Amino acid sequence: MSSTSSAARGALPRYARKLAATTALTALMAFGAAAPAVFAQTSPAAESTASRPWMNTALSASERTALVLKEMTLPEKLTLLFGYFSTDNQWQKTPVKNYVYPEKGLPFSAGFVPGIDRLGIPAQWQTDAGVGVATQTSPTPRQRTALPSGIATAASWNPKNAFAGGAMIGNEAWMSGFNVQLAGGMNLMRDARNGRNFEYGGEDPLLAGVITGNAMKGIQSNNIITTMKHFAFNGQETNRFTIDHKISDQAARQSDLLAFQIAYEIGDPGSIMCAYNRVNGFYACESNYLLNEVLKQDWGYKGYVMSDWGATHSTIPAANQGLDQQSGWAFDRSNYFEGALREAVNNGYVSQARVDDMAGRVLWAMFDNGLFDNVVKGDQADKIDYAAHAKVTQTGAEEGIVLLKNTGVLPLAKTAKSIVVIGAHADVGVLSGGGSSQVYPIGLSPVKDEFGKGFPGPKTWYPSSPMKGIQARTKANVTYLDGKDLNAAAAAAASADIAIVFAEQWTGESIDAPDLNLPDNQDALIAAVAKANPKTVVVLETGGPVVMPWVDNVAAVLEAWYPGTSGGEAIARVLTGEVNPSGHLPATFPASLDQTPRPILEGDVKLDNDSHPHSDYNIDGAAVGYKWFDKRGAKPLFAFGHGLSYTTFQLSGLSAQASGKSLTASFTIKNTGKLAGAEVGQVYISPVGDAGWEAPKRLAGFEKIMLKPGKSGKATITVDPRLLATFDSASKTWNIKAGDYKVILATSATEPLSEVIVHLDAQTLNVKGQ
């Protein structure tokens, strides 16, 4: 799977390309998904283009932007550059100081940027986030459909699945009155304890970039601006507002920035959100390197950069170093881009040309995504097809569930007379991740908040019961225990044919996990149950990797992540064999924290009497995840790319050859078992000699193929040349070293099946990899 070149994107605005994009949904039908039933509707004819020539849809987004921009006053331009938090504080105990709720904002939502009626410029109504239409803390939250977590979508290894999910939540956002969705979480997993790993796409630049790019593409097919985030290196939540991550340009370009670059080229997000943290000494939202040099100059990004809520720290430095819009006032200490920015322009500290560029970028993104021509109509939630959307999220969950271990107990035997389900409220629902991305389900949580400390809570469960799903699909007597009494759980397991322990790890924005163990004595629970019954199945609902001291003593392990509002049904269908698991890990599961680059979480170390903590990302550099394990010769608990099935596959016929500035590889997958199923063929590249790579091998491509028993499918992959190259910072070029390269066909980073040798000539590519 290779990323889409930015050169391939047409000059027409996105809304004119929407129909062709949305037809990709039909391809997902092979995996059983229902397409979203409703998409953005065209608004009535706009005012005559004679008085407002920028409303001429035959013109490009750039031409329309230039026409309206020259009619705008300075105050009108500045209006587009300042956003408000759109949550009414009147009901809160401690209202934000100097905060004024935006009159036309949608309540309990992420943000609002006023429009300009005189010129027909629509307002921006902003909602979180990547799994659906979120509601900020509210006594009456919106009730919407939630996708599986971002890492679960990445575990599907299926770009069509990512697009379908994005199209679905984008539809719900538009029908809820929003035209900006703060979705597109792109930070690589540098630490498995990161509290927001569940929002992101794992540890590999190609996989994360392709999956997140397609999710954003799906969202934007609804005339909605997406916001790729958090740019960049927002790798932990501990000290997230102040920590300074040190990393070299080469390592950055070959890791996190490459992931962002691939996602940008595929998804073409209208906005990019700069992060809270510092990078090499500068706040991300004041980083000339990140915002001007890399994003706007090197990649040619035309959209606008918005700040994270509370990530703006200045007026003049932020504006001149590339920030285009201050978002979420009053999370910042001051309204930097309001009166202060106007004063800075009047005094010449920020040029008029820079303000025109800032406002022009916002306008361009609005034109390019159809916000002028398909004006959002306000709340139409009563028209959302929740039944169809439930099928989309259920299919997404089923594709992302990973069967990590199975000694034959799964799928659940139809002859089992008794099954005991233990723990994690599996009798009533499935867990979701916490923080600003929280989507509240229809019917709300069936479990009372167990966090009880405010943000990132409430700890929310979706009312989709795995136990009820199992009961509906087996003839066994299925009972439930909460697992708090280990002796009672062990006794119940001993008297049952099969024991299924549901274990959970709740993570959320603003807090990191203290370690990789399951919390609340759940490891001891699993050990006790497994000792009592050798046919013990463990279902994990986690935000990312966990260690498993009990793994050798259980019969099966299923990683379900946070599976969304239809997650209970999805888990039950996989456990019972109604669905064959096809997920593969998008991140390495370490055997212990000692195997990771930073066993002790960085963030409390201060250097040279600085007032802020530091972190050294040059420890692992571009060798993130499985690359670090390869480099160190460490054996993980479960490898990147690992995933089992109820059927068997044969991967064969690997061939590869040089092609232009890169190479192509082909292989065949055959279903040699008795059940239909999908397999992911993974292609890794390893230089035979010293090519200056950060690690022995890199993922270079992948393809997921659904096959009936006895059937075969062939895949051909064109490798992105950047995945064969190293980045030279001085010349800003990607360089492929001449020599022999091993092309490896595998089912995980540690499970190679075959390899061929290809000779590549030396190649030099520009900063975009072309």
CSV table of N, CA, C and O in Angstrom, one decimal, residues 218-312:
chain,number,residue,atom,x,y,z
A,218,GLY,N,-12.5,10.4,4.2
A,218,GLY,CA,-13.9,10.0,4.3
A,218,GLY,C,-14.6,11.1,5.0
A,218,GLY,O,-15.8,11.5,4.6
A,219,ILE,N,-14.1,11.7,6.1
A,219,ILE,CA,-14.8,12.8,6.8
A,219,ILE,C,-15.0,14.0,5.8
A,219,ILE,O,-16.1,14.5,5.8
A,220,GLN,N,-14.0,14.4,5.1
A,220,GLN,CA,-14.1,15.6,4.2
A,220,GLN,C,-15.0,15.3,3.0
A,220,GLN,O,-15.3,16.3,2.3
A,221,SER,N,-15.4,14.1,2.8
A,221,SER,CA,-16.3,13.9,1.7
A,221,SER,C,-17.7,14.4,2.0
A,221,SER,O,-18.6,14.4,1.2
A,222,ASN,N,-17.9,14.9,3.2
A,222,ASN,CA,-19.1,15.5,3.7
A,222,ASN,C,-19.1,17.0,3.7
A,222,ASN,O,-20.0,17.6,4.4
A,223,ASN,N,-18.2,17.7,3.0
A,223,ASN,CA,-18.1,19.1,3.1
A,223,ASN,C,-17.7,19.6,4.5
A,223,ASN,O,-18.3,20.6,5.0
A,224,ILE,N,-16.8,18.9,5.0
A,224,ILE,CA,-16.3,19.2,6.4
A,224,ILE,C,-14.8,19.3,6.3
A,224,ILE,O,-14.1,18.5,5.7
A,225,ILE,N,-14.3,20.3,7.0
A,225,ILE,CA,-12.8,20.4,7.2
A,225,ILE,C,-12.3,19.5,8.3
A,225,ILE,O,-12.9,19.5,9.4
A,226,THR,N,-11.3,18.7,8.0
A,226,THR,CA,-10.7,17.9,9.1
A,226,THR,C,-9.5,18.6,9.6
A,226,THR,O,-8.9,19.5,8.9
A,227,THR,N,-9.0,18.1,10.7
A,227,THR,CA,-7.9,18.8,11.4
A,227,THR,C,-6.9,17.7,11.8
A,227,THR,O,-7.0,17.1,12.8
A,228,MET,N,-5.8,17.5,11.0
A,228,MET,CA,-4.8,16.6,11.3
A,228,MET,C,-4.0,17.1,12.5
A,228,MET,O,-3.6,18.2,12.6
A,229,LYS,N,-3.8,16.2,13.5
A,229,LYS,CA,-3.2,16.6,14.8
A,229,LYS,C,-2.4,15.4,15.4
A,229,LYS,O,-2.5,14.3,15.0
A,230,HIS,N,-1.6,15.7,16.4
A,230,HIS,CA,-1.2,17.0,17.0
A,230,HIS,C,0.3,17.3,16.5
A,230,HIS,O,1.1,16.5,16.8
A,231,PHE,N,0.4,18.3,15.7
A,231,PHE,CA,1.7,18.5,14.9
A,231,PHE,C,2.7,19.3,15.8
A,231,PHE,O,2.5,20.5,16.0
A,232,ALA,N,3.7,18.7,16.3
A,232,ALA,CA,4.1,17.3,16.1
A,232,ALA,C,4.8,16.8,17.4
A,232,ALA,O,5.1,17.6,18.2
A,233,PHE,N,5.0,15.5,17.4
A,233,PHE,CA,5.8,14.8,18.5
A,233,PHE,C,5.1,14.9,19.8
A,233,PHE,O,5.7,15.0,20.9
A,234,ASN,N,3.7,14.9,19.8
A,234,ASN,CA,2.9,14.9,21.0
A,234,ASN,C,2.8,13.5,21.5
A,234,ASN,O,1.8,12.8,21.4
A,235,GLY,N,4.0,12.9,22.0
A,235,GLY,CA,4.1,11.5,22.3
A,235,GLY,C,3.7,11.1,23.7
A,235,GLY,O,3.8,9.9,24.0
A,236,GLN,N,3.3,12.0,24.6
A,236,GLN,CA,2.9,11.6,25.9
A,236,GLN,C,2.0,12.7,26.5
A,236,GLN,O,2.1,13.9,26.0
A,237,GLU,N,1.3,12.4,27.5
A,237,GLU,CA,0.4,13.3,28.1
A,237,GLU,C,1.0,13.9,29.4
A,237,GLU,O,0.7,15.0,29.8
A,238,THR,N,2.0,13.2,30.0
A,238,THR,CA,2.7,13.8,31.2
A,238,THR,C,3.4,15.0,30.8
A,238,THR,O,4.2,15.0,29.9
A,239,ASN,N,3.1,16.1,31.5
A,239,ASN,CA,3.8,17.4,31.2
A,239,ASN,C,3.6,17.9,29.8
A,239,ASN,O,4.5,18.5,29.2
A,240,ARG,N,2.4,17.5,29.2
A,240,ARG,CA,2.2,17.8,27.8
A,240,ARG,C,2.3,19.3,27.5
A,240,ARG,O,2.6,19.7,26.3
A,241,PHE,N,2.0,20.2,28.4
A,241,PHE,CA,1.9,21.6,28.1
A,241,PHE,C,3.3,22.2,28.1
A,241,PHE,O,3.5,23.3,27.5
A,242,THR,N,4.3,21.6,28.7
A,242,THR,CA,5.6,22.2,28.8
A,242,THR,C,6.8,21.4,28.3
A,242,THR,O,7.9,21.9,28.1
A,243,ILE,N,6.6,20.1,28.1
A,243,ILE,CA,7.8,19.2,27.8
A,243,ILE,C,8.4,19.6,26.4
A,243,ILE,O,7.7,20.0,25.5
A,244,ASP,N,9.7,19.5,26.4
A,244,ASP,CA,10.5,19.8,25.2
A,244,ASP,C,11.1,18.6,24.6
A,244,ASP,O,12.0,18.0,25.3
A,245,HIS,N,10.6,18.1,23.5
A,245,HIS,CA,11.1,16.9,22.8
A,245,HIS,C,12.3,17.3,21.9
A,245,HIS,O,12.1,18.1,20.9
A,246,LYS,N,13.4,16.7,22.1
A,246,LYS,CA,14.6,16.9,21.3
A,246,LYS,C,14.7,15.8,20.2
A,246,LYS,O,14.6,14.6,20.5
A,247,ILE,N,14.8,16.2,18.9
A,247,ILE,CA,14.9,15.2,17.9
A,247,ILE,C,15.6,15.9,16.7
A,247,ILE,O,15.4,17.0,16.4
A,248,SER,N,16.5,15.1,16.0
A,248,SER,CA,17.2,15.6,14.8
A,248,SER,C,16.2,15.7,13.6
A,248,SER,O,15.2,15.0,13.6
A,249,ASP,N,16.6,16.6,12.7
A,249,ASP,CA,15.7,16.7,11.5
A,249,ASP,C,15.6,15.4,10.7
A,249,ASP,O,14.5,15.0,10.3
A,250,GLN,N,16.7,14.7,10.5
A,250,GLN,CA,16.7,13.5,9.8
A,250,GLN,C,15.8,12.4,10.4
A,250,GLN,O,14.9,11.8,9.8
A,251,ALA,N,15.9,12.3,11.7
A,251,ALA,CA,15.1,11.3,12.5
A,251,ALA,C,13.6,11.7,12.4
A,251,ALA,O,12.7,10.9,12.3
A,252,ALA,N,13.4,13.0,12.5
A,252,ALA,CA,12.0,13.5,12.5
A,252,ALA,C,11.4,13.2,11.1
A,252,ALA,O,10.2,12.7,11.0
A,253,ARG,N,12.1,13.5,10.1
A,253,ARG,CA,11.5,13.3,8.7
A,253,ARG,C,11.3,11.9,8.4
A,253,ARG,O,10.4,11.6,7.5
A,254,GLN,N,12.0,11.0,9.0
A,254,GLN,CA,11.9,9.6,8.6
A,254,GLN,C,11.0,8.8,9.6
A,254,GLN,O,10.8,7.6,9.5
A,255,SER,N,10.3,9.6,10.5
A,255,SER,CA,9.4,8.9,11.5
A,255,SER,C,8.1,9.7,11.5
A,255,SER,O,7.3,9.6,10.6
A,256,ASP,N,7.9,10.5,12.6
A,256,ASP,CA,6.6,11.1,12.8
A,256,ASP,C,6.2,12.0,11.7
A,256,ASP,O,5.1,12.1,11.2
A,257,LEU,N,7.2,12.8,11.2
A,257,LEU,CA,6.9,13.8,10.1
A,257,LEU,C,6.5,13.0,8.8
A,257,LEU,O,5.7,13.5,8.0
A,258,LEU,N,7.1,11.9,8.6
A,258,LEU,CA,6.8,11.1,7.4
A,258,LEU,C,5.4,10.6,7.5
A,258,LEU,O,4.6,10.6,6.5
A,259,ALA,N,5.0,10.2,8.7
A,259,ALA,CA,3.6,9.7,8.9
A,259,ALA,C,2.6,10.9,8.6
A,259,ALA,O,1.6,10.7,7.9
A,260,PHE,N,2.9,12.1,9.2
A,260,PHE,CA,2.0,13.2,8.9
A,260,PHE,C,2.0,13.5,7.4
A,260,PHE,O,1.0,13.8,6.8
A,261,GLN,N,3.2,13.4,6.7
A,261,GLN,CA,3.3,13.8,5.3
A,261,GLN,C,2.5,12.8,4.5
A,261,GLN,O,1.7,13.2,3.6
A,262,ILE,N,2.5,11.5,4.8
A,262,ILE,CA,1.7,10.5,4.0
A,262,ILE,C,0.2,10.8,4.2
A,262,ILE,O,-0.6,10.8,3.3
A,263,ALA,N,-0.1,11.0,5.5
A,263,ALA,CA,-1.6,11.2,5.8
A,263,ALA,C,-2.1,12.5,5.1
A,263,ALA,O,-3.2,12.5,4.6
A,264,TYR,N,-1.2,13.5,5.1
A,264,TYR,CA,-1.6,14.8,4.4
A,264,TYR,C,-1.8,14.6,2.9
A,264,TYR,O,-2.8,15.0,2.3
A,265,GLU,N,-0.9,13.8,2.3
A,265,GLU,CA,-1.0,13.6,0.8
A,265,GLU,C,-2.3,12.8,0.5
A,265,GLU,O,-2.8,13.0,-0.6
A,266,ILE,N,-2.7,11.9,1.3
A,266,ILE,CA,-3.9,11.1,1.1
A,266,ILE,C,-5.1,11.9,1.4
A,266,ILE,O,-6.1,12.0,0.7
A,267,GLY,N,-5.2,12.4,2.6
A,267,GLY,CA,-6.4,13.0,3.2
A,267,GLY,C,-6.6,14.5,2.9
A,267,GLY,O,-7.7,15.0,2.9
A,268,ASP,N,-5.5,15.2,2.5
A,268,ASP,CA,-5.5,16.6,2.2
A,268,ASP,C,-6.4,17.4,3.2
A,268,ASP,O,-7.3,18.1,2.8
A,269,PRO,N,-6.1,17.4,4.5
A,269,PRO,CA,-6.9,18.0,5.5
A,269,PRO,C,-6.9,19.5,5.3
A,269,PRO,O,-5.8,20.1,5.0
A,270,GLY,N,-8.0,20.2,5.5
A,270,GLY,CA,-8.1,21.6,5.4
A,270,GLY,C,-7.4,22.3,6.5
A,270,GLY,O,-6.9,23.5,6.3
A,271,SER,N,-7.2,21.7,7.6
A,271,SER,CA,-6.5,22.3,8.8
A,271,SER,C,-5.6,21.3,9.4
A,271,SER,O,-5.7,20.1,9.3
A,272,ILE,N,-4.6,21.9,10.1
A,272,ILE,CA,-3.6,21.1,10.9
A,272,ILE,C,-3.5,21.7,12.2
A,272,ILE,O,-3.4,22.9,12.3
A,273,MET,N,-3.6,20.9,13.3
A,273,MET,CA,-3.5,21.5,14.6
A,273,MET,C,-2.1,21.3,15.2
A,273,MET,O,-1.6,20.2,15.3
A,274,CYS,N,-1.5,22.4,15.6
A,274,CYS,CA,-0.2,22.3,16.3
A,274,CYS,C,-0.4,21.9,17.7
A,274,CYS,O,-1.4,22.2,18.4
A,275,ALA,N,0.6,21.2,18.3
A,275,ALA,CA,0.5,20.6,19.6
A,275,ALA,C,0.9,21.5,20.8
A,275,ALA,O,1.3,22.6,20.6
A,276,TYR,N,0.6,20.9,21.9
A,276,TYR,CA,1.0,21.6,23.2
A,276,TYR,C,2.5,21.7,23.4
A,276,TYR,O,3.0,22.7,23.9
A,277,ASN,N,3.2,20.6,23.2
A,277,ASN,CA,4.6,20.5,23.6
A,277,ASN,C,5.5,21.4,22.8
A,277,ASN,O,5.2,22.0,21.8
A,278,ARG,N,6.7,21.5,23.3
A,278,ARG,CA,7.8,22.1,22.6
A,278,ARG,C,8.5,21.1,21.7
A,278,ARG,O,8.5,19.9,22.1
A,279,VAL,N,9.2,21.5,20.7
A,279,VAL,CA,10.1,20.7,19.9
A,279,VAL,C,11.4,21.4,19.7
A,279,VAL,O,11.4,22.6,19.1
A,280,ASN,N,12.5,20.8,20.1
A,280,ASN,CA,13.8,21.5,20.0
A,280,ASN,C,13.8,22.9,20.5
A,280,ASN,O,14.4,23.8,19.9
A,281,GLY,N,13.1,23.1,21.6
A,281,GLY,CA,13.2,24.4,22.3
A,281,GLY,C,12.1,25.3,22.1
A,281,GLY,O,11.9,26.3,22.9
A,282,PHE,N,11.2,25.1,21.1
A,282,PHE,CA,10.2,26.0,20.7
A,282,PHE,C,8.8,25.3,20.9
A,282,PHE,O,8.7,24.2,20.5
A,283,TYR,N,7.8,26.1,21.4
A,283,TYR,CA,6.5,25.6,21.4
A,283,TYR,C,6.1,25.2,19.9
A,283,TYR,O,6.4,25.9,19.0
A,284,ALA,N,5.4,24.1,19.8
A,284,ALA,CA,5.0,23.6,18.5
A,284,ALA,C,4.2,24.7,17.7
A,284,ALA,O,4.3,24.8,16.5
A,285,CYS,N,3.4,25.5,18.4
A,285,CYS,CA,2.6,26.5,17.8
A,285,CYS,C,3.4,27.8,17.5
A,285,CYS,O,2.9,28.8,17.1
A,286,GLU,N,4.7,27.8,17.9
A,286,GLU,CA,5.6,28.9,17.6
A,286,GLU,C,6.9,28.4,16.9
A,286,GLU,O,7.9,29.0,16.9
A,287,SER,N,6.8,27.2,16.3
A,287,SER,CA,7.9,26.5,15.7
A,287,SER,C,8.0,26.9,14.2
A,287,SER,O,7.3,26.4,13.3
A,288,ASN,N,8.9,27.7,13.8
A,288,ASN,CA,9.2,28.1,12.4
A,288,ASN,C,9.6,26.8,11.6
A,288,ASN,O,9.1,26.6,10.5
A,289,TYR,N,10.3,25.9,12.3
A,289,TYR,CA,10.7,24.7,11.7
A,289,TYR,C,9.5,23.8,11.3
A,289,TYR,O,9.4,23.4,10.1
A,290,LEU,N,8.6,23.6,12.2
A,290,LEU,CA,7.5,22.8,11.9
A,290,LEU,C,6.5,23.4,11.0
A,290,LEU,O,6.0,22.8,10.0
A,291,LEU,N,6.1,24.7,11.3
A,291,LEU,CA,4.9,25.3,10.6
A,291,LEU,C,5.3,25.9,9.3
A,291,LEU,O,4.6,25.8,8.3
A,292,ASN,N,6.4,26.7,9.3
A,292,ASN,CA,6.8,27.3,8.0
A,292,ASN,C,7.6,26.5,7.1
A,292,ASN,O,7.3,26.2,6.0
A,293,GLU,N,8.7,26.0,7.7
A,293,GLU,CA,9.7,25.3,6.9
A,293,GLU,C,9.2,23.9,6.4
A,293,GLU,O,9.1,23.7,5.2
A,294,VAL,N,8.8,23.0,7.3
A,294,VAL,CA,8.4,21.7,6.9
A,294,VAL,C,7.0,21.7,6.3
A,294,VAL,O,6.8,21.3,5.1
A,295,LEU,N,6.0,22.3,7.0
A,295,LEU,CA,4.6,22.1,6.5
A,295,LEU,C,4.3,23.0,5.3
A,295,LEU,O,3.8,22.5,4.3
A,296,LYS,N,4.6,24.3,5.4
A,296,LYS,CA,4.1,25.2,4.3
A,296,LYS,C,5.1,25.3,3.2
A,296,LYS,O,4.7,25.4,2.0
A,297,GLN,N,6.4,25.3,3.5
A,297,GLN,CA,7.4,25.4,2.4
A,297,GLN,C,7.7,24.1,1.8
A,297,GLN,O,7.5,23.9,0.5
A,298,ASP,N,8.2,23.1,2.6
A,298,ASP,CA,8.6,21.9,2.0
A,298,ASP,C,7.5,21.0,1.4
A,298,ASP,O,7.6,20.5,0.4
A,299,TRP,N,6.4,21.0,2.2
A,299,TRP,CA,5.3,20.1,1.7
A,299,TRP,C,4.3,20.9,0.9
A,299,TRP,O,3.4,20.3,0.2
A,300,GLY,N,4.3,22.2,0.9
A,300,GLY,CA,3.4,23.0,0.1
A,300,GLY,C,2.0,23.1,0.6
A,300,GLY,O,1.1,23.2,-0.2
A,301,TYR,N,1.8,23.0,1.9
A,301,TYR,CA,0.5,22.9,2.5
A,301,TYR,C,-0.2,24.2,2.2
A,301,TYR,O,0.3,25.3,2.5
A,302,LYS,N,-1.5,24.2,1.8
A,302,LYS,CA,-2.3,25.3,1.5
A,302,LYS,C,-3.3,25.7,2.5
A,302,LYS,O,-3.8,26.8,2.5
A,303,GLY,N,-3.6,24.8,3.4
A,303,GLY,CA,-4.6,25.0,4.4
A,303,GLY,C,-4.1,25.8,5.6
A,303,GLY,O,-3.0,26.5,5.5
A,304,TYR,N,-4.8,25.8,6.7
A,304,TYR,CA,-4.4,26.7,7.8
A,304,TYR,C,-4.0,25.9,9.0
A,304,TYR,O,-4.4,24.7,9.2
A,305,VAL,N,-3.2,26.5,9.9
A,305,VAL,CA,-2.7,25.8,11.1
A,305,VAL,C,-3.5,26.5,12.3
A,305,VAL,O,-3.5,27.7,12.5
A,306,MET,N,-4.3,25.6,13.0
A,306,MET,CA,-5.0,26.1,14.2
A,306,MET,C,-4.2,25.6,15.4
A,306,MET,O,-3.6,24.5,15.4
A,307,SER,N,-4.3,26.3,16.5
A,307,SER,CA,-3.7,25.8,17.7
A,307,SER,C,-4.6,24.8,18.5
A,307,SER,O,-5.8,24.8,18.3
A,308,ASP,N,-3.9,23.9,19.2
A,308,ASP,CA,-4.7,23.1,20.2
A,308,ASP,C,-5.3,24.1,21.2
A,308,ASP,O,-4.8,25.2,21.4
A,309,TRP,N,-6.3,23.6,21.9
A,309,TRP,CA,-7.0,24.4,22.9
A,309,TRP,C,-6.1,24.7,24.1
A,309,TRP,O,-5.9,23.8,25.0
A,310,GLY,N,-5.5,25.9,24.1
A,310,GLY,CA,-4.5,26.2,25.2
A,310,GLY,C,-3.1,26.1,24.8
A,310,GLY,O,-2.2,26.2,25.6
A,311,ALA,N,-2.8,26.0,23.5
A,311,ALA,CA,-1.4,25.8,22.9
A,311,ALA,C,-0.9,27.1,22.4
A,311,ALA,O,0.2,27.1,21.8
A,312,THR,N,-1.6,28.2,22.4
A,312,THR,CA,-1.1,29.5,21.9
A,312,THR,C,-0.4,30.3,23.1
A,312,THR,O,-1.0,30.3,24.2
